[in-house]
Amino acid sequence: MDIPGPEPRADGGVGAVAAAGGLHRYQLQLHAAYGPVVRFQLPGAQAAVSVADPVLLEGTAHIDKRPERLFEFLAPLFETGNLQVMPADEHGPWRRLLLSVLAGRPSHERHFARFTTLVTALADRWAERAERAEQAGRTDRTAPVELQKELTALSLRMICEYALGGEVADPGRVVAAFEDVLTEHLGHLYEVPAPGTREERSERAQAALAHLRATVDQVVADHRSGDRVGDRADRSDLIGALVEAGERPARIRDTVMVMMLAAHHTTGVAVSWTLHLLGRHPDVAERVAGELDRVLGDRAAPEYADLRRLPYLDMVLRESMRLFPPGPYGARETTETLFLGERGEYEIPAGATVFYPIWAVHMNPAYWPEPEKFVPERFSPEETAGRPRLAYIPFGIGPRSCEGAALAIVEAELVLAVLLKRFRFRPVPGHEVTPIERFVLWAADDIRMTVSPRVPE
Ligand code: HEM
């Protein structure tokens, strides 16, 4: 492989990543030392090639295969195999079907009111907490909140509602079941303490998985029996579209599972990091609040159509996902020899892991001057037009990129609009916010902020 990189080490690369202080820092160091295309040892994949330049990335954008080994740990959640590594010929039609629902306005509009109810309930709770803090004698009416915990829980509720249609008998139990499944299969990543012995935890997760699958089956059965006629034609309902397309029940259950998995941590942390940044940039927060006041007037929440009238909020969210991309990495596997560069100078053999260092791409100073700075104006239409397309890839690249991107933006902007219209967020003094790379870009000890009403209520 004619690609520069450090000498391989006996530990498979683990030590080098740890010594750099995590994979992202290691990526930054590697690309600074060896250039835009680097060969390195990726723990779990042996040899990998990292590509950090947006123009060179275009040459990888067609690859339609993920390396199976890297995603093996999620296999127990699926009945028909992990959908993230499904072969290209099966993946294509499934993706088109998913996009026809997830990326479309009808599905966003259909769920918007219910999403609004969910975020408003959270805001009401925070307002009550602030009220109690005031009654307890705190003159500033503030109350600290663990943003990451509360906002990922909110996102999970929203995606359950979206995926299942909001008509399941006990949505609270579905959410709790999914949390049990996650704690068992991903908990070690997030250091979630799980009660009980190993066997008890495993049994609980099995029971929870069975409950989730039975719930999806019930929704599918309702569709089949015609109880939900009308959901199908306009592509606003995910399970309806999957049933109509003739997908087998196990694949439908797996699809709901992958959506819940992919959707809730990512969207929840996107909102959390945005509030974190706004708390440290009160001038930007003021501008967002001003835009919300102008567009919403006395209303506490936007309508779906209002989102397009909040361009500054949109720029703030995008800049936040540049600095803290919720999904910090992606990966592909080459199926044939790949030549990157104008003269094809980087030769990558078939079967190699191509690593997408999304976070390092967003920090490339050639396209992002002073990359550490929070500058929402980078996402003005003019600035955006002046950059290569793949300089900004929070939702990944090509045929395996995120199908939920459009929905995620709608959800995140709605949540931000409701919260920022109503509250002011400030960092809790002395609380350190430390990003760590998990399945998503997580804050080690949560993001604790004080929340106070913007106007006396
Ligand atoms: C801010 C929120 C989100 C971010 C930043 C995000 C980011 C990502 C990234 C980076 C990938 C991997 C892409 C690649 O390998 O090129 C991905 C995959 C995926 N995401 Fe998202 N995501 C978000 C929200 C959502 C939501 C709300 C849904 C569903 C409703 C979703 C569904 C998926 C699915 C199904 C995949 C697998 C794609 C495939 O294999 O075809 N995501 N996402």
JSON list of N, CA, C and O and ligand atoms in Angstrom, two decimals, residues 66 83-85 91 94-95 98 102 159 162 258-259 262-264 266-267 270 321 325-332 356 358 393-405 407-409 411, ligand 1:
[
{"chain": "A", "resi": 66, "resn": "ARG", "atom": "N", "xyz": [-19.77, -1.68, 4.49]},
{"chain": "A", "resi": 66, "resn": "ARG", "atom": "CA", "xyz": [-19.13, -1.38, 5.77]},
{"chain": "A", "resi": 66, "resn": "ARG", "atom": "C", "xyz": [-18.32, -2.59, 6.22]},
{"chain": "A", "resi": 66, "resn": "ARG", "atom": "O", "xyz": [-18.71, -3.72, 5.93]},
{"chain": "A", "resi": 83, "resn": "LEU", "atom": "N", "xyz": [-28.44, -4.43, 10.17]},
{"chain": "A", "resi": 83, "resn": "LEU", "atom": "CA", "xyz": [-28.77, -3.71, 8.93]},
{"chain": "A", "resi": 83, "resn": "LEU", "atom": "C", "xyz": [-27.66, -2.76, 8.50]},
{"chain": "A", "resi": 83, "resn": "LEU", "atom": "O", "xyz": [-27.59, -2.37, 7.33]},
{"chain": "A", "resi": 84, "resn": "GLN", "atom": "N", "xyz": [-26.81, -2.38, 9.45]},
{"chain": "A", "resi": 84, "resn": "GLN", "atom": "CA", "xyz": [-25.73, -1.44, 9.08]},
{"chain": "A", "resi": 84, "resn": "GLN", "atom": "C", "xyz": [-24.69, -2.09, 8.17]},
{"chain": "A", "resi": 84, "resn": "GLN", "atom": "O", "xyz": [-23.93, -1.39, 7.52]},
{"chain": "A", "resi": 85, "resn": "VAL", "atom": "N", "xyz": [-24.64, -3.42, 8.17]},
{"chain": "A", "resi": 85, "resn": "VAL", "atom": "CA", "xyz": [-23.65, -4.08, 7.30]},
{"chain": "A", "resi": 85, "resn": "VAL", "atom": "C", "xyz": [-24.33, -4.97, 6.26]},
{"chain": "A", "resi": 85, "resn": "VAL", "atom": "O", "xyz": [-23.72, -5.87, 5.70]},
{"chain": "A", "resi": 91, "resn": "HIS", "atom": "N", "xyz": [-29.37, -3.57, 0.54]},
{"chain": "A", "resi": 91, "resn": "HIS", "atom": "CA", "xyz": [-29.40, -2.28, 1.22]},
{"chain": "A", "resi": 91, "resn": "HIS", "atom": "C", "xyz": [-30.06, -1.19, 0.36]},
{"chain": "A", "resi": 91, "resn": "HIS", "atom": "O", "xyz": [-30.83, -0.38, 0.88]},
{"chain": "A", "resi": 94, "resn": "TRP", "atom": "N", "xyz": [-33.88, -1.03, 0.47]},
{"chain": "A", "resi": 94, "resn": "TRP", "atom": "CA", "xyz": [-34.27, -0.72, 1.86]},
{"chain": "A", "resi": 94, "resn": "TRP", "atom": "C", "xyz": [-34.03, 0.76, 2.14]},
{"chain": "A", "resi": 94, "resn": "TRP", "atom": "O", "xyz": [-34.86, 1.45, 2.72]},
{"chain": "A", "resi": 95, "resn": "ARG", "atom": "N", "xyz": [-32.88, 1.25, 1.70]},
{"chain": "A", "resi": 95, "resn": "ARG", "atom": "CA", "xyz": [-32.54, 2.67, 1.91]},
{"chain": "A", "resi": 95, "resn": "ARG", "atom": "C", "xyz": [-33.54, 3.57, 1.20]},
{"chain": "A", "resi": 95, "resn": "ARG", "atom": "O", "xyz": [-34.02, 4.56, 1.76]},
{"chain": "A", "resi": 98, "resn": "LEU", "atom": "N", "xyz": [-36.72, 3.67, 3.12]},
{"chain": "A", "resi": 98, "resn": "LEU", "atom": "CA", "xyz": [-36.56, 4.46, 4.36]},
{"chain": "A", "resi": 98, "resn": "LEU", "atom": "C", "xyz": [-36.56, 5.95, 4.05]},
{"chain": "A", "resi": 98, "resn": "LEU", "atom": "O", "xyz": [-37.24, 6.74, 4.70]},
{"chain": "A", "resi": 102, "resn": "LEU", "atom": "N", "xyz": [-38.54, 8.87, 5.80]},
{"chain": "A", "resi": 102, "resn": "LEU", "atom": "CA", "xyz": [-37.79, 9.70, 6.76]},
{"chain": "A", "resi": 102, "resn": "LEU", "atom": "C", "xyz": [-37.41, 11.08, 6.22]},
{"chain": "A", "resi": 102, "resn": "LEU", "atom": "O", "xyz": [-37.34, 12.04, 6.97]},
{"chain": "A", "resi": 159, "resn": "ILE", "atom": "N", "xyz": [-38.38, 9.32, 18.93]},
{"chain": "A", "resi": 159, "resn": "ILE", "atom": "CA", "xyz": [-38.19, 8.35, 17.85]},
{"chain": "A", "resi": 159, "resn": "ILE", "atom": "C", "xyz": [-39.14, 7.15, 18.03]},
{"chain": "A", "resi": 159, "resn": "ILE", "atom": "O", "xyz": [-39.61, 6.58, 17.05]},
{"chain": "A", "resi": 162, "resn": "TYR", "atom": "N", "xyz": [-42.27, 8.33, 16.60]},
{"chain": "A", "resi": 162, "resn": "TYR", "atom": "CA", "xyz": [-42.17, 8.40, 15.14]},
{"chain": "A", "resi": 162, "resn": "TYR", "atom": "C", "xyz": [-42.23, 7.01, 14.51]},
{"chain": "A", "resi": 162, "resn": "TYR", "atom": "O", "xyz": [-42.96, 6.77, 13.56]},
{"chain": "A", "resi": 258, "resn": "VAL", "atom": "N", "xyz": [-33.02, -0.50, 14.53]},
{"chain": "A", "resi": 258, "resn": "VAL", "atom": "CA", "xyz": [-31.86, 0.27, 14.06]},
{"chain": "A", "resi": 258, "resn": "VAL", "atom": "C", "xyz": [-32.17, 1.77, 14.10]},
{"chain": "A", "resi": 258, "resn": "VAL", "atom": "O", "xyz": [-31.31, 2.59, 14.41]},
{"chain": "A", "resi": 259, "resn": "MET", "atom": "N", "xyz": [-33.42, 2.11, 13.87]},
{"chain": "A", "resi": 259, "resn": "MET", "atom": "CA", "xyz": [-33.79, 3.53, 13.93]},
{"chain": "A", "resi": 259, "resn": "MET", "atom": "C", "xyz": [-33.68, 4.07, 15.34]},
{"chain": "A", "resi": 259, "resn": "MET", "atom": "O", "xyz": [-33.17, 5.16, 15.57]},
{"chain": "A", "resi": 262, "resn": "ALA", "atom": "N", "xyz": [-30.02, 4.35, 16.15]},
{"chain": "A", "resi": 262, "resn": "ALA", "atom": "CA", "xyz": [-29.27, 5.39, 15.44]},
{"chain": "A", "resi": 262, "resn": "ALA", "atom": "C", "xyz": [-29.76, 6.80, 15.80]},
{"chain": "A", "resi": 262, "resn": "ALA", "atom": "O", "xyz": [-29.03, 7.77, 15.68]},
{"chain": "A", "resi": 263, "resn": "ALA", "atom": "N", "xyz": [-31.02, 6.86, 16.24]},
{"chain": "A", "resi": 263, "resn": "ALA", "atom": "CA", "xyz": [-31.65, 8.18, 16.30]},
{"chain": "A", "resi": 263, "resn": "ALA", "atom": "C", "xyz": [-31.52, 8.90, 17.64]},
{"chain": "A", "resi": 263, "resn": "ALA", "atom": "O", "xyz": [-31.40, 10.12, 17.68]},
{"chain": "A", "resi": 264, "resn": "HIS", "atom": "N", "xyz": [-31.55, 8.16, 18.75]},
{"chain": "A", "resi": 264, "resn": "HIS", "atom": "CA", "xyz": [-31.82, 8.90, 19.98]},
{"chain": "A", "resi": 264, "resn": "HIS", "atom": "C", "xyz": [-30.58, 9.49, 20.62]},
{"chain": "A", "resi": 264, "resn": "HIS", "atom": "O", "xyz": [-30.60, 10.64, 21.04]},
{"chain": "A", "resi": 266, "resn": "THR", "atom": "N", "xyz": [-27.77, 10.25, 19.10]},
{"chain": "A", "resi": 266, "resn": "THR", "atom": "CA", "xyz": [-27.23, 11.26, 18.18]},
{"chain": "A", "resi": 266, "resn": "THR", "atom": "C", "xyz": [-28.00, 12.57, 18.27]},
{"chain": "A", "resi": 266, "resn": "THR", "atom": "O", "xyz": [-27.40, 13.64, 18.46]},
{"chain": "A", "resi": 267, "resn": "THR", "atom": "N", "xyz": [-29.33, 12.49, 18.16]},
{"chain": "A", "resi": 267, "resn": "THR", "atom": "CA", "xyz": [-30.11, 13.73, 18.17]},
{"chain": "A", "resi": 267, "resn": "THR", "atom": "C", "xyz": [-30.03, 14.40, 19.54]},
{"chain": "A", "resi": 267, "resn": "THR", "atom": "O", "xyz": [-29.90, 15.63, 19.64]},
{"chain": "A", "resi": 270, "resn": "ALA", "atom": "N", "xyz": [-26.70, 16.11, 19.91]},
{"chain": "A", "resi": 270, "resn": "ALA", "atom": "CA", "xyz": [-26.61, 17.29, 19.02]},
{"chain": "A", "resi": 270, "resn": "ALA", "atom": "C", "xyz": [-27.22, 18.52, 19.71]},
{"chain": "A", "resi": 270, "resn": "ALA", "atom": "O", "xyz": [-26.64, 19.61, 19.72]},
{"chain": "A", "resi": 321, "resn": "MET", "atom": "N", "xyz": [-22.65, 20.96, 15.22]},
{"chain": "A", "resi": 321, "resn": "MET", "atom": "CA", "xyz": [-22.36, 19.58, 14.76]},
{"chain": "A", "resi": 321, "resn": "MET", "atom": "C", "xyz": [-21.02, 19.50, 14.02]},
{"chain": "A", "resi": 321, "resn": "MET", "atom": "O", "xyz": [-20.51, 18.42, 13.79]},
{"chain": "A", "resi": 325, "resn": "PRO", "atom": "N", "xyz": [-19.35, 16.65, 16.30]},
{"chain": "A", "resi": 325, "resn": "PRO", "atom": "CA", "xyz": [-20.20, 15.78, 15.46]},
{"chain": "A", "resi": 325, "resn": "PRO", "atom": "C", "xyz": [-20.72, 14.60, 16.29]},
{"chain": "A", "resi": 325, "resn": "PRO", "atom": "O", "xyz": [-19.92, 13.83, 16.83]},
{"chain": "A", "resi": 326, "resn": "PRO", "atom": "N", "xyz": [-22.05, 14.46, 16.42]},
{"chain": "A", "resi": 326, "resn": "PRO", "atom": "CA", "xyz": [-22.58, 13.39, 17.26]},
{"chain": "A", "resi": 326, "resn": "PRO", "atom": "C", "xyz": [-22.08, 12.00, 16.84]},
{"chain": "A", "resi": 326, "resn": "PRO", "atom": "O", "xyz": [-21.85, 11.15, 17.67]},
{"chain": "A", "resi": 327, "resn": "GLY", "atom": "N", "xyz": [-21.93, 11.78, 15.54]},
{"chain": "A", "resi": 327, "resn": "GLY", "atom": "CA", "xyz": [-21.33, 10.53, 15.06]},
{"chain": "A", "resi": 327, "resn": "GLY", "atom": "C", "xyz": [-19.93, 10.88, 14.56]},
{"chain": "A", "resi": 327, "resn": "GLY", "atom": "O", "xyz": [-19.78, 11.34, 13.44]},
{"chain": "A", "resi": 328, "resn": "PRO", "atom": "N", "xyz": [-18.89, 10.66, 15.39]},
{"chain": "A", "resi": 328, "resn": "PRO", "atom": "CA", "xyz": [-17.59, 11.23, 15.03]},
{"chain": "A", "resi": 328, "resn": "PRO", "atom": "C", "xyz": [-16.80, 10.45, 13.97]},
{"chain": "A", "resi": 328, "resn": "PRO", "atom": "O", "xyz": [-15.81, 10.96, 13.46]},
{"chain": "A", "resi": 329, "resn": "TYR", "atom": "N", "xyz": [-17.25, 9.21, 13.65]},
{"chain": "A", "resi": 329, "resn": "TYR", "atom": "CA", "xyz": [-16.49, 8.42, 12.68]},
{"chain": "A", "resi": 329, "resn": "TYR", "atom": "C", "xyz": [-17.42, 7.62, 11.77]},
{"chain": "A", "resi": 329, "resn": "TYR", "atom": "O", "xyz": [-18.55, 7.33, 12.13]},
{"chain": "A", "resi": 330, "resn": "GLY", "atom": "N", "xyz": [-16.88, 7.23, 10.62]},
{"chain": "A", "resi": 330, "resn": "GLY", "atom": "CA", "xyz": [-17.56, 6.28, 9.75]},
{"chain": "A", "resi": 330, "resn": "GLY", "atom": "C", "xyz": [-16.51, 5.35, 9.19]},
{"chain": "A", "resi": 330, "resn": "GLY", "atom": "O", "xyz": [-15.31, 5.60, 9.32]},
{"chain": "A", "resi": 331, "resn": "ALA", "atom": "N", "xyz": [-16.97, 4.28, 8.55]},
{"chain": "A", "resi": 331, "resn": "ALA", "atom": "CA", "xyz": [-15.99, 3.35, 7.96]},
{"chain": "A", "resi": 331, "resn": "ALA", "atom": "C", "xyz": [-16.60, 2.62, 6.77]},
{"chain": "A", "resi": 331, "resn": "ALA", "atom": "O", "xyz": [-17.81, 2.39, 6.73]},
{"chain": "A", "resi": 332, "resn": "ARG", "atom": "N", "xyz": [-15.74, 2.30, 5.82]},
{"chain": "A", "resi": 332, "resn": "ARG", "atom": "CA", "xyz": [-16.15, 1.53, 4.64]},
{"chain": "A", "resi": 332, "resn": "ARG", "atom": "C", "xyz": [-15.11, 0.45, 4.37]},
{"chain": "A", "resi": 332, "resn": "ARG", "atom": "O", "xyz": [-13.99, 0.55, 4.87]},
{"chain": "A", "resi": 356, "resn": "TYR", "atom": "N", "xyz": [-13.42, 7.08, 8.02]},
{"chain": "A", "resi": 356, "resn": "TYR", "atom": "CA", "xyz": [-13.83, 8.48, 7.86]},
{"chain": "A", "resi": 356, "resn": "TYR", "atom": "C", "xyz": [-13.67, 9.20, 9.20]},
{"chain": "A", "resi": 356, "resn": "TYR", "atom": "O", "xyz": [-14.50, 9.03, 10.11]},
{"chain": "A", "resi": 358, "resn": "ILE", "atom": "N", "xyz": [-14.61, 11.83, 10.74]},
{"chain": "A", "resi": 358, "resn": "ILE", "atom": "CA", "xyz": [-15.55, 12.95, 10.55]},
{"chain": "A", "resi": 358, "resn": "ILE", "atom": "C", "xyz": [-15.12, 14.18, 11.36]},
{"chain": "A", "resi": 358, "resn": "ILE", "atom": "O", "xyz": [-15.11, 15.31, 10.87]},
{"chain": "A", "resi": 393, "resn": "ILE", "atom": "N", "xyz": [-19.45, 16.74, 7.08]},
{"chain": "A", "resi": 393, "resn": "ILE", "atom": "CA", "xyz": [-20.10, 15.45, 6.88]},
{"chain": "A", "resi": 393, "resn": "ILE", "atom": "C", "xyz": [-20.66, 14.85, 8.19]},
{"chain": "A", "resi": 393, "resn": "ILE", "atom": "O", "xyz": [-20.40, 13.70, 8.52]},
{"chain": "A", "resi": 394, "resn": "PRO", "atom": "N", "xyz": [-21.47, 15.63, 8.92]},
{"chain": "A", "resi": 394, "resn": "PRO", "atom": "CA", "xyz": [-21.97, 15.07, 10.19]},
{"chain": "A", "resi": 394, "resn": "PRO", "atom": "C", "xyz": [-22.87, 13.86, 9.99]},
{"chain": "A", "resi": 394, "resn": "PRO", "atom": "O", "xyz": [-23.04, 13.07, 10.91]},
{"chain": "A", "resi": 395, "resn": "PHE", "atom": "N", "xyz": [-23.44, 13.72, 8.80]},
{"chain": "A", "resi": 395, "resn": "PHE", "atom": "CA", "xyz": [-24.32, 12.58, 8.54]},
{"chain": "A", "resi": 395, "resn": "PHE", "atom": "C", "xyz": [-23.66, 11.53, 7.64]},
{"chain": "A", "resi": 395, "resn": "PHE", "atom": "O", "xyz": [-24.33, 10.66, 7.09]},
{"chain": "A", "resi": 396, "resn": "GLY", "atom": "N", "xyz": [-22.35, 11.61, 7.49]},
{"chain": "A", "resi": 396, "resn": "GLY", "atom": "CA", "xyz": [-21.63, 10.61, 6.71]},
{"chain": "A", "resi": 396, "resn": "GLY", "atom": "C", "xyz": [-21.66, 10.91, 5.22]},
{"chain": "A", "resi": 396, "resn": "GLY", "atom": "O", "xyz": [-21.95, 12.05, 4.80]},
{"chain": "A", "resi": 397, "resn": "ILE", "atom": "N", "xyz": [-21.38, 9.87, 4.45]},
{"chain": "A", "resi": 397, "resn": "ILE", "atom": "CA", "xyz": [-21.11, 10.04, 3.02]},
{"chain": "A", "resi": 397, "resn": "ILE", "atom": "C", "xyz": [-21.78, 8.94, 2.21]},
{"chain": "A", "resi": 397, "resn": "ILE", "atom": "O", "xyz": [-21.75, 7.78, 2.59]},
{"chain": "A", "resi": 398, "resn": "GLY", "atom": "N", "xyz": [-22.33, 9.30, 1.05]},
{"chain": "A", "resi": 398, "resn": "GLY", "atom": "CA", "xyz": [-22.70, 8.34, 0.01]},
{"chain": "A", "resi": 398, "resn": "GLY", "atom": "C", "xyz": [-23.83, 7.40, 0.37]},
{"chain": "A", "resi": 398, "resn": "GLY", "atom": "O", "xyz": [-24.71, 7.73, 1.18]},
{"chain": "A", "resi": 399, "resn": "PRO", "atom": "N", "xyz": [-23.81, 6.19, -0.23]},
{"chain": "A", "resi": 399, "resn": "PRO", "atom": "CA", "xyz": [-24.97, 5.29, -0.13]},
{"chain": "A", "resi": 399, "resn": "PRO", "atom": "C", "xyz": [-25.22, 4.71, 1.25]},
{"chain": "A", "resi": 399, "resn": "PRO", "atom": "O", "xyz": [-26.24, 4.08, 1.48]},
{"chain": "A", "resi": 400, "resn": "ARG", "atom": "N", "xyz": [-24.29, 4.92, 2.18]},
{"chain": "A", "resi": 400, "resn": "ARG", "atom": "CA", "xyz": [-24.54, 4.46, 3.56]},
{"chain": "A", "resi": 400, "resn": "ARG", "atom": "C", "xyz": [-24.66, 5.64, 4.51]},
{"chain": "A", "resi": 400, "resn": "ARG", "atom": "O", "xyz": [-24.52, 5.49, 5.73]},
{"chain": "A", "resi": 401, "resn": "SER", "atom": "N", "xyz": [-24.86, 6.81, 3.99]},
{"chain": "A", "resi": 401, "resn": "SER", "atom": "CA", "xyz": [-24.99, 7.97, 4.88]},
{"chain": "A", "resi": 401, "resn": "SER", "atom": "C", "xyz": [-26.33, 7.88, 5.63]},
{"chain": "A", "resi": 401, "resn": "SER", "atom": "O", "xyz": [-27.18, 7.06, 5.30]},
{"chain": "A", "resi": 402, "resn": "CYS", "atom": "N", "xyz": [-26.48, 8.73, 6.60]},
{"chain": "A", "resi": 402, "resn": "CYS", "atom": "CA", "xyz": [-27.62, 8.69, 7.52]},
{"chain": "A", "resi": 402, "resn": "CYS", "atom": "C", "xyz": [-28.94, 8.95, 6.79]},
{"chain": "A", "resi": 402, "resn": "CYS", "atom": "O", "xyz": [-29.14, 10.01, 6.21]},
{"chain": "A", "resi": 403, "resn": "GLU", "atom": "N", "xyz": [-29.86, 7.99, 6.89]},
{"chain": "A", "resi": 403, "resn": "GLU", "atom": "CA", "xyz": [-31.18, 8.20, 6.27]},
{"chain": "A", "resi": 403, "resn": "GLU", "atom": "C", "xyz": [-32.03, 9.15, 7.11]},
{"chain": "A", "resi": 403, "resn": "GLU", "atom": "O", "xyz": [-33.03, 9.68, 6.64]},
{"chain": "A", "resi": 404, "resn": "GLY", "atom": "N", "xyz": [-31.64, 9.34, 8.37]},
{"chain": "A", "resi": 404, "resn": "GLY", "atom": "CA", "xyz": [-32.47, 10.15, 9.26]},
{"chain": "A", "resi": 404, "resn": "GLY", "atom": "C", "xyz": [-32.06, 11.62, 9.30]},
{"chain": "A", "resi": 404, "resn": "GLY", "atom": "O", "xyz": [-32.60, 12.38, 10.13]},
{"chain": "A", "resi": 405, "resn": "ALA", "atom": "N", "xyz": [-31.14, 12.05, 8.42]},
{"chain": "A", "resi": 405, "resn": "ALA", "atom": "CA", "xyz": [-30.58, 13.40, 8.53]},
{"chain": "A", "resi": 405, "resn": "ALA", "atom": "C", "xyz": [-31.67, 14.50, 8.55]},
{"chain": "A", "resi": 405, "resn": "ALA", "atom": "O", "xyz": [-31.66, 15.37, 9.43]},
{"chain": "A", "resi": 407, "resn": "LEU", "atom": "N", "xyz": [-34.88, 14.31, 9.19]},
{"chain": "A", "resi": 407, "resn": "LEU", "atom": "CA", "xyz": [-35.72, 14.21, 10.38]},
{"chain": "A", "resi": 407, "resn": "LEU", "atom": "C", "xyz": [-34.97, 14.72, 11.61]},
{"chain": "A", "resi": 407, "resn": "LEU", "atom": "O", "xyz": [-35.54, 15.43, 12.46]},
{"chain": "A", "resi": 408, "resn": "ALA", "atom": "N", "xyz": [-33.68, 14.37, 11.70]},
{"chain": "A", "resi": 408, "resn": "ALA", "atom": "CA", "xyz": [-32.88, 14.78, 12.85]},
{"chain": "A", "resi": 408, "resn": "ALA", "atom": "C", "xyz": [-32.83, 16.31, 12.96]},
{"chain": "A", "resi": 408, "resn": "ALA", "atom": "O", "xyz": [-32.94, 16.88, 14.04]},
{"chain": "A", "resi": 409, "resn": "ILE", "atom": "N", "xyz": [-32.68, 16.96, 11.81]},
{"chain": "A", "resi": 409, "resn": "ILE", "atom": "CA", "xyz": [-32.61, 18.43, 11.83]},
{"chain": "A", "resi": 409, "resn": "ILE", "atom": "C", "xyz": [-33.95, 19.02, 12.29]},
{"chain": "A", "resi": 409, "resn": "ILE", "atom": "O", "xyz": [-34.00, 19.94, 13.11]},
{"chain": "A", "resi": 411, "resn": "GLU", "atom": "N", "xyz": [-36.19, 17.57, 14.24]},
{"chain": "A", "resi": 411, "resn": "GLU", "atom": "CA", "xyz": [-36.33, 17.32, 15.69]},
{"chain": "A", "resi": 411, "resn": "GLU", "atom": "C", "xyz": [-35.46, 18.27, 16.49]},
{"chain": "A", "resi": 411, "resn": "GLU", "atom": "O", "xyz": [-35.92, 18.89, 17.46]},
{"chain": "B", "resi": 1, "resn": "HEM", "atom": "C1", "xyz": [-28.16, 14.71, 14.77]},
{"chain": "B", "resi": 1, "resn": "HEM", "atom": "C2", "xyz": [-28.57, 13.48, 14.62]},
{"chain": "B", "resi": 1, "resn": "HEM", "atom": "C3", "xyz": [-27.87, 12.42, 13.82]},
{"chain": "B", "resi": 1, "resn": "HEM", "atom": "C4", "xyz": [-26.57, 12.34, 13.39]},
{"chain": "B", "resi": 1, "resn": "HEM", "atom": "C5", "xyz": [-25.45, 13.34, 13.60]},
{"chain": "B", "resi": 1, "resn": "HEM", "atom": "C6", "xyz": [-26.44, 11.09, 12.65]},
{"chain": "B", "resi": 1, "resn": "HEM", "atom": "C7", "xyz": [-25.26, 10.67, 12.07]},
{"chain": "B", "resi": 1, "resn": "HEM", "atom": "C8", "xyz": [-25.11, 9.46, 11.42]},
{"chain": "B", "resi": 1, "resn": "HEM", "atom": "C9", "xyz": [-23.87, 8.98, 10.87]},
{"chain": "B", "resi": 1, "resn": "HEM", "atom": "C10", "xyz": [-22.51, 9.71, 10.92]},
{"chain": "B", "resi": 1, "resn": "HEM", "atom": "C11", "xyz": [-24.12, 7.78, 10.32]},
{"chain": "B", "resi": 1, "resn": "HEM", "atom": "C12", "xyz": [-23.10, 6.88, 9.60]},
{"chain": "B", "resi": 1, "resn": "HEM", "atom": "C13", "xyz": [-23.02, 7.39, 8.17]},
{"chain": "B", "resi": 1, "resn": "HEM", "atom": "C14", "xyz": [-21.91, 6.80, 7.34]},
{"chain": "B", "resi": 1, "resn": "HEM", "atom": "O1", "xyz": [-21.40, 5.72, 7.65]},
{"chain": "B", "resi": 1, "resn": "HEM", "atom": "O2", "xyz": [-21.59, 7.44, 6.30]},
{"chain": "B", "resi": 1, "resn": "HEM", "atom": "C15", "xyz": [-25.52, 7.48, 10.52]},
{"chain": "B", "resi": 1, "resn": "HEM", "atom": "C16", "xyz": [-26.17, 6.33, 10.09]},
{"chain": "B", "resi": 1, "resn": "HEM", "atom": "C17", "xyz": [-27.51, 6.10, 10.25]},
{"chain": "B", "resi": 1, "resn": "HEM", "atom": "N1", "xyz": [-28.43, 6.94, 10.83]},
{"chain": "B", "resi": 1, "resn": "HEM", "atom": "FE1", "xyz": [-28.06, 8.74, 11.64]},
{"chain": "B", "resi": 1, "resn": "HEM", "atom": "N2", "xyz": [-27.64, 10.45, 12.65]},
{"chain": "B", "resi": 1, "resn": "HEM", "atom": "C18", "xyz": [-28.54, 11.22, 13.33]},
{"chain": "B", "resi": 1, "resn": "HEM", "atom": "C19", "xyz": [-29.88, 10.95, 13.54]},
{"chain": "B", "resi": 1, "resn": "HEM", "atom": "C20", "xyz": [-30.56, 9.89, 12.98]},
{"chain": "B", "resi": 1, "resn": "HEM", "atom": "C21", "xyz": [-32.00, 9.69, 13.04]},
{"chain": "B", "resi": 1, "resn": "HEM", "atom": "C22", "xyz": [-32.99, 10.66, 13.70]},
{"chain": "B", "resi": 1, "resn": "HEM", "atom": "C23", "xyz": [-32.26, 8.53, 12.41]},
{"chain": "B", "resi": 1, "resn": "HEM", "atom": "C24", "xyz": [-33.56, 7.82, 12.14]},
{"chain": "B", "resi": 1, "resn": "HEM", "atom": "C25", "xyz": [-34.72, 8.28, 12.34]},
{"chain": "B", "resi": 1, "resn": "HEM", "atom": "C26", "xyz": [-31.00, 7.99, 11.94]},
{"chain": "B", "resi": 1, "resn": "HEM", "atom": "C27", "xyz": [-30.86, 6.82, 11.24]},
{"chain": "B", "resi": 1, "resn": "HEM", "atom": "C28", "xyz": [-29.66, 6.33, 10.76]},
{"chain": "B", "resi": 1, "resn": "HEM", "atom": "C29", "xyz": [-29.53, 5.03, 10.11]},
{"chain": "B", "resi": 1, "resn": "HEM", "atom": "C30", "xyz": [-30.67, 4.04, 9.83]},
{"chain": "B", "resi": 1, "resn": "HEM", "atom": "C31", "xyz": [-28.17, 4.88, 9.79]},
{"chain": "B", "resi": 1, "resn": "HEM", "atom": "C32", "xyz": [-27.52, 3.70, 9.09]},
{"chain": "B", "resi": 1, "resn": "HEM", "atom": "C33", "xyz": [-27.37, 4.07, 7.64]},
{"chain": "B", "resi": 1, "resn": "HEM", "atom": "C34", "xyz": [-27.16, 2.89, 6.72]},
{"chain": "B", "resi": 1, "resn": "HEM", "atom": "O3", "xyz": [-26.42, 1.98, 7.06]},
{"chain": "B", "resi": 1, "resn": "HEM", "atom": "O4", "xyz": [-27.76, 2.90, 5.64]},
{"chain": "B", "resi": 1, "resn": "HEM", "atom": "N3", "xyz": [-29.98, 8.86, 12.29]},
{"chain": "B", "resi": 1, "resn": "HEM", "atom": "N4", "xyz": [-26.11, 8.53, 11.18]}
]
